[in-house]
CSV table of C-alpha atoms in Angstrom, one decimal:
chain,number,residue,atom,x,y,z
A,1,MET,CA,112.8,87.3,76.4
A,2,LEU,CA,116.1,85.3,76.8
A,3,LYS,CA,117.4,88.1,79.0
A,4,PHE,CA,114.4,87.7,81.3
A,5,ILE,CA,114.8,84.0,81.5
A,6,ILE,CA,118.6,84.3,82.3
A,7,LYS,CA,117.8,86.8,85.0
A,8,GLU,CA,115.0,84.7,86.4
A,9,LEU,CA,117.1,81.5,86.4
A,10,SER,CA,120.1,83.1,88.1
A,11,VAL,CA,118.0,84.6,90.8
A,12,LEU,CA,116.2,81.3,91.2
A,13,ILE,CA,119.5,79.5,91.8
A,14,ALA,CA,120.5,82.2,94.3
A,15,PHE,CA,117.1,81.6,96.0
A,16,ILE,CA,117.8,77.8,96.2
A,17,VAL,CA,121.4,78.3,97.6
A,18,LEU,CA,120.3,80.9,100.1
A,19,GLY,CA,117.3,78.7,101.2
A,20,GLY,CA,119.8,75.9,101.7
A,21,MET,CA,122.2,78.1,103.6
A,22,LEU,CA,119.3,79.4,105.8
A,23,LEU,CA,118.3,75.9,106.7
A,24,LEU,CA,121.9,74.9,107.3
A,25,CYS,CA,122.6,77.9,109.5
A,26,TYR,CA,119.4,77.3,111.5
A,27,TRP,CA,120.4,73.7,111.9
A,28,VAL,CA,123.9,74.6,113.2
A,29,SER,CA,122.4,77.3,115.5
A,30,ASP,CA,119.7,74.9,116.8
A,31,GLY,CA,122.3,72.1,117.4
A,32,PHE,CA,124.6,74.6,119.2
A,33,ASN,CA,121.8,75.7,121.4
A,34,ARG,CA,120.7,72.2,122.2
A,35,GLY,CA,124.2,70.9,122.7
A,36,ILE,CA,127.0,73.2,123.9
A,37,LEU,CA,124.7,75.9,125.2
A,38,ALA,CA,122.5,73.5,127.1
A,39,GLU,CA,125.5,72.0,128.8
A,40,TYR,CA,127.1,75.4,129.7
A,41,ARG,CA,124.1,77.5,129.7
A,42,ASP,CA,124.5,78.8,133.4
A,43,SER,CA,127.0,81.3,134.7
A,44,LYS,CA,129.3,80.5,137.6
A,45,VAL,CA,130.2,83.1,140.2
A,46,SER,CA,133.0,82.9,142.7
A,47,VAL,CA,132.4,84.5,146.1
A,48,VAL,CA,134.6,85.1,149.0
A,49,VAL,CA,132.4,84.8,152.1
A,50,PRO,CA,133.4,86.6,155.3
A,51,PRO,CA,133.2,84.4,158.4
A,52,GLU,CA,130.4,86.5,160.0
A,53,ASN,CA,128.3,86.0,156.8
A,54,ILE,CA,128.6,82.3,156.3
A,55,GLU,CA,125.2,81.4,157.7
A,56,ASN,CA,123.4,84.3,156.0
A,57,PHE,CA,125.1,83.4,152.7
A,58,ARG,CA,124.0,79.7,153.0
A,59,SER,CA,120.5,80.6,153.7
A,60,MET,CA,120.4,83.2,150.9
A,61,VAL,CA,121.7,80.8,148.2
A,62,GLU,CA,119.3,78.1,149.3
A,63,ARG,CA,116.3,80.4,149.1
A,64,ASP,CA,117.3,82.1,145.8
A,65,LYS,CA,115.6,80.6,142.8
A,66,ASN,CA,118.2,82.1,140.6
A,67,VAL,CA,120.8,79.7,142.1
A,68,VAL,CA,121.0,76.4,140.3
A,69,ARG,CA,123.6,74.9,142.7
A,70,TYR,CA,126.6,76.0,144.8
A,71,ASP,CA,129.8,74.5,146.2
A,72,PHE,CA,130.9,75.9,149.5
A,73,PHE,CA,134.5,75.7,150.6
A,74,SER,CA,135.3,76.4,154.3
A,75,SER,CA,138.6,78.1,155.4
A,76,GLN,CA,139.9,74.7,156.2
A,77,ALA,CA,139.0,73.3,152.8
A,78,ASN,CA,140.5,76.2,151.0
A,79,LYS,CA,143.7,75.8,153.0
A,80,GLY,CA,143.9,72.2,151.8
A,81,ARG,CA,143.0,73.1,148.2
A,82,LEU,CA,145.7,75.7,148.2
A,83,GLY,CA,148.2,73.2,149.5
A,84,ASN,CA,147.1,70.7,146.9
A,85,LEU,CA,147.4,73.4,144.1
A,86,TYR,CA,150.9,74.4,145.1
A,87,PRO,CA,152.5,71.3,146.6
A,88,GLU,CA,155.9,73.0,146.9
A,89,LEU,CA,154.3,75.5,149.3
A,90,LYS,CA,152.6,72.8,151.4
A,91,ASN,CA,155.1,73.1,154.2
A,92,VAL,CA,154.7,76.9,154.3
A,93,ILE,CA,150.9,76.7,154.2
A,94,ALA,CA,150.5,73.9,156.8
A,95,PRO,CA,151.6,75.9,159.9
A,96,LEU,CA,149.4,78.9,159.0
A,97,GLU,CA,146.2,79.3,161.0
A,98,GLU,CA,142.9,78.7,159.3
A,99,ARG,CA,141.7,82.2,160.0
A,100,PHE,CA,144.1,83.5,157.3
A,101,PHE,CA,142.2,81.5,154.7
A,102,PRO,CA,138.7,82.8,153.6
A,103,ALA,CA,135.7,80.6,153.1
A,104,SER,CA,134.5,80.8,149.5
A,105,ALA,CA,131.8,79.4,147.2
A,106,ILE,CA,131.3,78.7,143.5
A,107,VAL,CA,127.7,79.5,142.8
A,108,THR,CA,126.0,78.4,139.5
A,109,VAL,CA,123.3,80.9,138.7
A,110,LYS,CA,120.9,81.6,135.8
A,111,ASP,CA,121.4,85.4,135.9
A,112,PRO,CA,124.7,86.5,137.3
A,113,ALA,CA,123.9,90.2,137.3
A,114,VAL,CA,120.9,89.7,139.5
A,115,PHE,CA,122.8,87.4,141.9
A,116,LEU,CA,125.7,89.9,142.2
A,117,GLN,CA,123.3,92.6,143.0
A,118,ALA,CA,121.6,90.5,145.6
A,119,LEU,CA,124.9,89.7,147.3
A,120,ASP,CA,125.7,93.4,147.5
A,121,ARG,CA,122.3,94.4,148.7
A,122,GLN,CA,121.6,91.6,151.2
A,123,LEU,CA,125.1,90.7,152.6
A,124,GLY,CA,127.4,93.5,151.5
A,125,ILE,CA,129.8,91.1,150.0
A,126,SER,CA,132.1,92.8,147.5
A,127,GLU,CA,134.6,90.1,146.7
A,128,LYS,CA,133.0,88.3,143.9
A,129,GLN,CA,133.5,87.7,140.3
A,130,ILE,CA,132.0,85.8,137.3
A,131,VAL,CA,134.2,82.9,136.5
A,132,HIS,CA,132.2,81.4,133.6
A,133,GLU,CA,129.6,82.8,131.2
A,134,PRO,CA,127.8,80.7,128.6
A,135,PRO,CA,128.9,81.4,125.0
A,136,HIS,CA,126.2,83.9,124.2
A,137,LYS,CA,128.3,85.7,121.7
A,138,ILE,CA,128.4,82.6,119.5
A,139,THR,CA,124.7,82.1,119.8
A,140,GLN,CA,124.1,85.7,118.9
A,141,PHE,CA,126.4,85.3,115.9
A,142,LEU,CA,124.6,82.2,114.7
A,143,ASN,CA,121.2,83.7,115.3
A,144,GLY,CA,122.3,86.9,113.5
A,145,LEU,CA,123.6,84.8,110.6
A,146,THR,CA,120.3,82.9,110.4
A,147,VAL,CA,118.4,86.2,110.3
A,148,VAL,CA,120.7,87.6,107.6
A,149,PHE,CA,120.2,84.4,105.4
A,150,ALA,CA,116.4,84.7,106.0
A,151,ILE,CA,116.4,88.3,104.9
A,152,LEU,CA,118.5,87.5,101.8
A,153,TRP,CA,116.3,84.6,101.0
A,154,VAL,CA,113.1,86.7,101.2
A,155,LEU,CA,114.8,89.3,99.0
A,156,THR,CA,115.8,86.8,96.4
A,157,LEU,CA,112.2,85.4,96.5
A,158,ILE,CA,110.9,88.9,95.8
A,159,LEU,CA,113.4,89.2,92.9
A,160,VAL,CA,112.5,85.8,91.5
A,161,LEU,CA,108.8,86.7,91.5
A,162,TYR,CA,109.5,90.2,90.2
A,163,PHE,CA,111.4,89.0,87.1
A,164,ASN,CA,108.8,86.3,86.6
A,165,ILE,CA,105.9,88.8,86.7
A,166,GLU,CA,107.8,91.1,84.3
A,167,ARG,CA,108.3,88.2,81.8
A,168,ILE,CA,104.7,87.1,82.0
A,169,THR,CA,103.6,90.7,81.6
A,170,ALA,CA,105.6,91.1,78.4
A,171,LEU,CA,103.7,88.0,77.1
A,172,GLN,CA,100.3,88.7,78.5
A,173,GLU,CA,100.0,92.5,78.2
A,174,PRO,CA,97.6,92.6,75.2
A,175,ARG,CA,95.4,90.0,76.9
A,176,TRP,CA,95.5,91.7,80.3
A,177,SER,CA,94.8,95.0,78.7
A,178,LEU,CA,91.8,93.7,77.0
A,179,MET,CA,90.5,91.9,80.0
A,180,LYS,CA,91.0,95.1,82.1
A,181,MET,CA,89.0,97.0,79.5
A,182,LEU,CA,86.2,94.5,79.8
A,183,GLY,CA,86.1,94.9,83.5
A,184,ALA,CA,87.8,91.7,84.6
A,185,LYS,CA,88.8,91.5,88.3
A,186,PRO,CA,92.6,91.3,88.9
A,187,LEU,CA,92.2,88.2,91.0
A,188,SER,CA,90.7,86.2,88.1
A,189,LEU,CA,93.8,86.9,86.0
A,190,PHE,CA,96.1,86.3,89.0
A,191,ALA,CA,94.7,82.8,89.8
A,192,PRO,CA,96.2,80.9,86.9
A,193,LEU,CA,99.6,82.7,87.5
A,194,TRP,CA,99.5,81.6,91.1
A,195,LEU,CA,99.5,77.9,90.2
A,196,GLY,CA,102.6,78.3,88.0
A,197,GLN,CA,104.3,80.4,90.6
A,198,SER,CA,103.7,78.1,93.5
A,199,LEU,CA,104.8,75.1,91.4
A,200,ARG,CA,108.1,76.8,90.6
A,201,ILE,CA,108.7,77.9,94.2
A,202,THR,CA,107.8,74.4,95.5
A,203,ILE,CA,110.4,72.8,93.3
A,204,ALA,CA,113.0,75.5,94.3
A,205,VAL,CA,112.2,74.9,97.9
A,206,VAL,CA,112.6,71.1,97.5
A,207,PHE,CA,116.0,71.7,95.9
A,208,ALA,CA,117.0,74.1,98.8
A,209,MET,CA,116.0,71.4,101.3
A,210,MET,CA,118.0,68.8,99.5
A,211,LEU,CA,121.0,71.1,99.4
A,212,ALA,CA,120.7,71.7,103.2
A,213,TRP,CA,120.3,68.0,103.9
A,214,PHE,CA,123.3,67.1,101.7
A,215,SER,CA,125.4,69.9,103.3
A,216,SER,CA,124.4,68.9,106.8
A,217,SER,CA,125.4,65.2,106.2
A,218,GLN,CA,128.8,66.4,105.0
A,219,ILE,CA,129.2,68.5,108.2
A,220,ARG,CA,128.3,65.5,110.3
A,221,THR,CA,131.1,63.5,108.8
A,222,LEU,CA,133.6,66.3,109.1
A,223,PHE,CA,132.8,67.4,112.6
A,224,MET,CA,132.1,64.5,114.9
A,225,TRP,CA,129.7,65.8,117.4
A,226,ASN,CA,126.3,64.9,118.7
A,227,TRP,CA,124.3,66.6,115.9
A,228,THR,CA,120.6,66.5,116.2
A,229,SER,CA,118.4,66.4,113.0
A,230,LEU,CA,116.0,69.3,112.3
A,231,HIS,CA,112.5,68.5,113.4
A,232,TRP,CA,110.1,67.8,110.5
A,233,SER,CA,108.0,70.8,111.5
A,234,VAL,CA,111.0,73.1,110.6
A,235,TRP,CA,111.1,71.7,107.1
A,236,LEU,CA,107.3,72.0,106.8
A,237,ALA,CA,107.4,75.6,108.1
A,238,PHE,CA,110.2,76.5,105.7
A,239,ALA,CA,108.1,75.2,102.7
A,240,GLY,CA,104.9,76.6,104.0
A,241,SER,CA,106.3,80.1,104.7
A,242,ALA,CA,107.9,80.1,101.2
A,243,LEU,CA,104.5,79.3,99.6
A,244,MET,CA,102.6,81.8,101.7
A,245,MET,CA,105.2,84.6,100.9
A,246,THR,CA,105.0,83.6,97.3
A,247,TRP,CA,101.3,84.1,97.2
A,248,PHE,CA,101.5,87.4,99.0
A,249,ILE,CA,104.5,88.9,97.2
A,250,SER,CA,103.4,87.8,93.8
A,251,TYR,CA,99.9,89.2,94.3
A,252,VAL,CA,101.2,92.5,95.4
A,253,LEU,CA,103.6,92.7,92.5
A,254,PHE,CA,100.9,91.6,90.1
A,255,ARG,CA,98.5,94.2,91.4
A,256,GLN,CA,101.1,96.9,90.9
A,257,ARG,CA,101.9,95.7,87.4
A,258,PHE,CA,98.3,95.3,86.5
A,259,ARG,CA,97.5,98.8,87.6
A,260,ARG,CA,100.0,100.2,85.1
A,261,ILE,CA,98.6,98.2,82.2
A,262,SER,CA,96.7,100.5,79.9
A,263,LEU,CA,93.1,99.8,79.1
A,264,GLY,CA,92.4,98.3,75.7
B,1,MET,CA,73.6,112.7,84.8
B,2,LEU,CA,75.8,109.9,83.5
B,3,PHE,CA,79.1,111.8,82.9
B,4,GLU,CA,80.2,115.2,83.9
B,5,PHE,CA,83.5,116.9,83.0
B,6,LYS,CA,84.4,119.7,85.4
B,7,ARG,CA,86.9,122.2,84.1
B,8,VAL,CA,88.9,119.4,82.5
B,9,SER,CA,92.1,120.3,80.7
B,10,LYS,CA,94.3,117.8,78.9
B,11,ASN,CA,97.8,118.3,77.7
B,12,PHE,CA,100.3,116.0,76.1
B,13,GLY,CA,103.6,117.7,76.9
B,14,ILE,CA,103.2,121.2,75.6
B,15,GLN,CA,100.4,120.3,73.3
B,16,LYS,CA,97.0,121.4,74.7
B,17,ILE,CA,94.2,119.1,73.7
B,18,PHE,CA,91.4,120.5,75.9
B,19,ARG,CA,91.2,123.6,77.9
B,20,SER,CA,88.8,124.0,80.9
B,21,LEU,CA,86.2,121.8,79.3
B,22,ASN,CA,82.8,121.5,81.0
B,23,PHE,CA,80.9,118.6,79.7
B,24,SER,CA,77.9,116.6,80.8
B,25,LEU,CA,76.2,113.6,79.2
B,26,GLU,CA,72.7,112.7,80.2
B,27,ARG,CA,71.5,109.1,80.5
B,28,GLY,CA,69.5,107.7,77.7
B,29,THR,CA,70.8,110.0,74.9
B,30,PHE,CA,72.2,109.3,71.5
B,31,SER,CA,75.1,111.6,70.7
B,32,ILE,CA,77.5,112.0,67.8
B,33,LEU,CA,80.8,113.8,68.2
B,34,THR,CA,82.4,115.0,65.0
B,35,GLY,CA,85.7,116.7,64.4
B,36,PRO,CA,88.7,116.6,62.2
B,37,SER,CA,91.5,114.0,62.7
B,38,GLY,CA,93.7,114.9,65.6
B,39,SER,CA,91.2,117.3,67.2
B,40,GLY,CA,90.9,115.2,70.4
B,41,LYS,CA,87.9,112.9,69.8
B,42,THR,CA,89.8,109.8,70.9
B,43,THR,CA,91.4,111.6,73.8
B,44,LEU,CA,87.9,112.6,75.0
B,45,PHE,CA,86.7,109.0,74.7
B,46,LYS,CA,89.8,107.8,76.6
B,47,MET,CA,89.1,110.2,79.4
B,48,LEU,CA,85.4,109.1,79.4
B,49,CYS,CA,86.4,105.6,80.1
B,50,GLY,CA,89.3,106.4,82.4
B,51,ILE,CA,92.2,105.3,80.1
B,52,GLU,CA,93.5,108.9,80.1
B,53,GLN,CA,93.5,111.0,83.1
B,54,PRO,CA,92.8,114.8,82.8
B,55,SER,CA,95.7,117.1,83.4
B,56,GLU,CA,93.4,119.3,85.4
B,57,GLY,CA,89.8,119.2,86.6
B,58,GLU,CA,87.7,116.1,87.3
B,59,ILE,CA,85.4,113.7,85.7
B,60,ILE,CA,82.2,112.5,87.5
B,61,PHE,CA,80.7,109.2,86.5
B,62,LEU,CA,77.4,108.3,88.1
B,63,GLY,CA,77.9,110.8,90.9
B,64,LYS,CA,81.4,109.6,91.8
B,65,LYS,CA,84.8,110.7,90.6
B,66,LEU,CA,85.9,108.4,87.9
B,67,THR,CA,89.1,107.5,89.8
B,68,GLN,CA,86.9,106.3,92.8
B,69,HIS,CA,85.2,103.6,90.7
B,70,SER,CA,86.7,100.1,90.6
B,71,SER,CA,87.7,98.7,87.2
B,72,THR,CA,84.5,96.8,87.2
B,73,HIS,CA,82.5,99.9,86.4
B,74,LEU,CA,83.9,99.2,82.9
B,75,LYS,CA,81.4,96.3,82.7
B,76,GLN,CA,78.7,98.9,82.3
B,77,ILE,CA,80.5,100.5,79.4
B,78,GLY,CA,80.7,99.0,75.9
B,79,LEU,CA,83.9,100.4,74.4
B,80,VAL,CA,84.7,100.3,70.6
B,81,PHE,CA,88.0,101.7,69.7
B,82,GLN,CA,89.5,102.7,66.3
B,83,ASN,CA,92.2,100.1,66.5
B,84,PRO,CA,91.5,96.4,67.2
B,85,ARG,CA,92.1,95.3,70.8
B,86,GLY,CA,91.3,91.6,70.3
B,87,LEU,CA,93.6,88.7,70.9
B,88,MET,CA,95.2,87.9,67.6
B,89,ASP,CA,96.1,84.3,68.5
B,90,ARG,CA,92.6,83.4,69.5
B,91,THR,CA,89.6,82.6,67.3
B,92,LEU,CA,86.8,85.0,66.6
B,93,PHE,CA,84.5,83.0,68.8
B,94,GLU,CA,86.9,83.1,71.7
B,95,ASN,CA,87.4,86.9,71.4
B,96,MET,CA,83.6,87.5,71.2
B,97,GLU,CA,82.9,85.4,74.3
B,98,LEU,CA,85.5,87.1,76.6
B,99,PRO,CA,83.1,89.6,78.3
B,100,LEU,CA,80.7,86.7,79.0
B,101,VAL,CA,83.5,84.6,80.4
B,102,ILE,CA,84.4,87.5,82.7
B,103,ASP,CA,80.7,87.7,83.8
B,104,GLY,CA,80.6,84.0,84.5
B,105,VAL,CA,78.0,83.2,81.9
B,106,SER,CA,77.5,79.5,81.2
B,107,PRO,CA,79.1,78.0,78.1
B,108,ALA,CA,75.8,77.2,76.5
B,109,GLU,CA,74.5,80.7,77.0
B,110,ARG,CA,77.8,82.2,75.7
B,111,GLU,CA,77.6,80.1,72.6
B,112,LYS,CA,74.0,81.2,72.0
B,113,LYS,CA,74.8,84.9,72.4
B,114,VAL,CA,78.0,84.8,70.3
B,115,LEU,CA,76.3,82.9,67.5
B,116,HIS,CA,73.4,85.4,67.5
B,117,TRP,CA,75.8,88.3,67.0
B,118,LEU,CA,77.9,86.5,64.4
B,119,GLU,CA,74.7,85.8,62.5
B,120,LEU,CA,73.6,89.4,62.8
B,121,LEU,CA,76.8,90.8,61.5
B,122,GLY,CA,77.4,88.2,58.8
B,123,LEU,CA,80.5,86.7,60.5
B,124,ARG,CA,79.1,83.2,61.1
B,125,PRO,CA,81.5,81.6,58.5
B,126,LYS,CA,84.5,83.1,60.3
B,127,LEU,CA,83.5,81.6,63.6
B,128,LYS,CA,86.7,79.5,64.0
B,129,SER,CA,89.1,81.8,62.2
B,130,LEU,CA,91.9,83.3,64.1
B,131,TYR,CA,91.4,87.0,64.8
B,132,ALA,CA,94.7,87.8,62.9
B,133,GLU,CA,93.2,86.2,59.8
B,134,LEU,CA,90.1,88.5,59.7
B,135,SER,CA,89.9,91.6,57.4
B,136,GLY,CA,89.8,95.1,58.8
B,137,GLY,CA,86.1,95.4,58.4
B,138,GLU,CA,85.4,92.0,60.0
B,139,VAL,CA,87.6,92.9,62.9
B,140,GLN,CA,85.8,96.2,63.3
B,141,LYS,CA,82.4,94.4,63.4
B,142,ALA,CA,83.8,91.8,65.8
B,143,GLU,CA,85.0,94.5,68.2
B,144,PHE,CA,81.7,96.2,67.9
B,145,ALA,CA,79.8,93.0,68.7
B,146,ARG,CA,82.1,92.2,71.7
B,147,ALA,CA,81.4,95.7,73.1
B,148,LEU,CA,77.7,95.2,72.8
B,149,ILE,CA,77.3,91.5,73.7
B,150,ARG,CA,76.6,92.2,77.4
B,151,LYS,CA,74.1,95.0,76.6
B,152,PRO,CA,76.0,97.8,78.4
B,153,ARG,CA,74.2,100.8,79.8
B,154,LEU,CA,76.7,103.1,78.0
B,155,ILE,CA,78.2,102.6,74.6
B,156,LEU,CA,81.2,104.7,73.7
B,157,ALA,CA,82.3,104.1,70.1
B,158,ASP,CA,85.3,105.8,68.6
B,159,GLU,CA,85.0,105.7,64.8
B,160,PRO,CA,83.0,102.5,64.8
B,161,THR,CA,82.4,102.5,61.1
B,162,ALA,CA,85.8,103.7,59.9
B,163,HIS,CA,86.6,100.6,58.0
B,164,LEU,CA,83.2,99.7,56.7
B,165,ASP,CA,81.2,100.4,53.6
B,166,ALA,CA,78.0,102.3,53.7
B,167,VAL,CA,75.7,99.3,54.0
B,168,GLN,CA,77.7,97.8,56.9
B,169,SER,CA,77.9,101.2,58.6
B,170,ASP,CA,74.2,101.6,58.4
B,171,LEU,CA,73.8,98.2,59.9
B,172,LEU,CA,76.0,99.1,62.9
B,173,LEU,CA,74.3,102.4,63.4
B,174,ASP,CA,70.9,100.6,63.3
B,175,ILE,CA,72.1,98.3,66.0
B,176,LEU,CA,73.3,101.2,68.1
B,177,TRP,CA,70.0,103.0,67.6
B,178,ASP,CA,68.1,99.8,68.7
B,179,HIS,CA,70.2,99.8,71.9
B,180,TYR,CA,69.4,103.5,72.4
B,181,GLN,CA,65.7,102.7,72.0
B,182,GLU,CA,66.1,100.1,74.7
B,183,GLY,CA,67.5,102.6,77.2
B,184,ALA,CA,71.2,102.6,76.6
B,185,THR,CA,73.2,105.8,76.3
B,186,VAL,CA,75.2,106.0,73.0
B,187,PHE,CA,78.1,108.3,72.3
B,188,ILE,CA,79.9,108.0,68.9
B,189,SER,CA,82.8,109.9,67.5
B,190,THR,CA,83.4,110.0,63.8
B,191,HIS,CA,84.8,112.3,61.2
B,192,HIS,CA,82.3,111.0,58.7
B,193,PRO,CA,79.0,111.9,60.4
B,194,PRO,CA,76.1,109.6,59.5
B,195,MET,CA,73.7,110.9,57.0
B,196,PHE,CA,70.5,110.1,58.9
B,197,GLU,CA,68.8,112.8,60.9
B,198,HIS,CA,66.6,112.4,63.9
B,199,PRO,CA,65.4,115.0,66.4
B,200,GLU,CA,66.7,112.9,69.3
B,201,ILE,CA,70.2,112.8,68.0
B,202,HIS,CA,72.6,115.3,69.7
B,203,ARG,CA,75.5,116.5,67.6
B,204,TYR,CA,78.7,117.9,69.0
B,205,HIS,CA,81.8,119.2,67.3
B,206,VAL,CA,85.3,119.1,68.8
B,207,ALA,CA,87.9,121.7,67.6
B,208,ASN,CA,90.2,124.3,69.0
B,209,GLN,CA,90.6,122.6,72.4
B,210,THR,CA,86.9,122.7,73.1
B,211,VAL,CA,83.6,121.0,72.3
B,212,ARG,CA,80.6,122.8,70.9
B,213,SER,CA,77.0,121.7,70.6
B,214,MET,CA,75.7,121.9,67.0
B,215,ARG,CA,72.2,122.7,65.8
B,216,SER,CA,71.0,121.6,62.4
B,217,GLY,CA,74.5,120.5,61.5
B,218,LYS,CA,76.1,123.9,62.2
B,219,VAL,CA,78.2,125.0,65.1
B,220,ASP,CA,76.3,127.1,67.6
B,221,PRO,CA,78.8,129.8,68.6
B,222,SER,CA,76.8,130.8,71.7
B,223,ILE,CA,77.6,127.4,73.4
B,224,GLU,CA,81.2,126.9,74.3
B,225,THR,CA,83.1,124.2,76.2
B,226,ASN,CA,79.8,122.7,77.3
B,227,ILE,CA,78.0,119.7,76.0
B,228,VAL,CA,74.4,119.1,77.0
B,229,PRO,CA,71.6,117.4,75.2
B,230,ALA,CA,69.9,119.8,72.7
B,231,HIS,CA,66.5,119.6,74.4
B,232,GLU,CA,68.0,120.6,77.8
B,233,GLU,CA,70.4,123.3,76.6
B,234,SER,CA,68.5,126.2,78.2
B,235,SER,CA,68.7,124.7,81.7
B,236,ASN,CA,72.2,123.2,81.7
B,237,VAL,CA,74.5,125.5,79.7
B,238,GLU,CA,77.2,127.3,81.5
B,239,VAL,CA,78.9,129.9,79.4
B,240,HIS,CA,82.6,130.5,80.3
B,241,HIS,CA,84.2,133.8,79.5
């Protein structure tokens, strides 16, 4: 019996820690999406615009709903920008005619691939490149990490409930066996178990939320940034989903175990 | 037809208990199964109520395969086993009322029925005793009463009188007979066959991996691996070669 309790307790601690990590990871991921990603969520594309296409280009970017904004630099403006960028060459650049300097644009777009295709297809412009992309990799990493923690958390929940059912079975087997022989429905035996299970999981979930809250407050003090708190619905969904899964998993486990109990 | 065994074989490892057994049990009969210890009487009972699965063949209960019935079909069967199945840490009363609790009977009605049975079997003074504190005979009577308290349609009793004296045994058999008279099907196994005779009682003998119908207390060699009520033998018997 002690072996069962030790197993159960260690898995329960893992469940609390992983639950806390899941919430924390979700919080970081959510903060990142709302903060950095919201600020730099669009891509920037640099385009060299041939003189004969300037008007077409302007009308295209003004019509395109994919374009958030654009900054257009004429040949003259680019000549000046180049001179400003390399002051030591200003005297060399100044006498050159403007036709040697191309017009260009920095276009902020939602979907760079679509925009580049449109440039090719509509204007035949080939001199273009993406100069900035939002940090999708970090977002993917954080989302992936959240999913991994969620999977591990569910697995530990299954283990917690499995060990619990095994311990209860060892205690209740004679009773269940007799009740089964007398034709009792599994649900009537499961109902009292469900109350105990949900109480234990609720306590564990509260501990996990406290752990997440404490860890997030430490991160706030360590990394000064505009962190936003998790919405209350996230906490509620976390607790609610834990209880729902507890009911479902423990009932499935109980049914499996009850089926193997001999009659009488 | 209440029960039908179709070419049922049962093995435990290499040990063969039954071989291609065809067996049918009609509703509303009173049957006694005899046989030496270890001949398979208890195994037959366990297969009847679904505790043991046949190694081969199938068992039909009320027109459906036994495995297709939900566990609640057991509510229609009163089971009495050789060994006590009660909850040792509960009182006699609590053990007795369990079937009624499962059926959702009201507490007042439960108390009335349990007290009736305790009175009938002379167990009233032990009402609040823990099950573990009862003697072997008292436990046997309690198990018997618990099996019959909901008036099941089928009573399967494996050695129900094993730990009882002659007077108590007769009392239990009388109760079983009363249930039979009220329409229940009764099937008892014992290695001490009751002394009383009645033309309506069907006797069967289990030995050598098969079950034989008996007439006048002797094995009828013409009937093999088939059990049918004596008065219907001519129409139901299937002889296997």
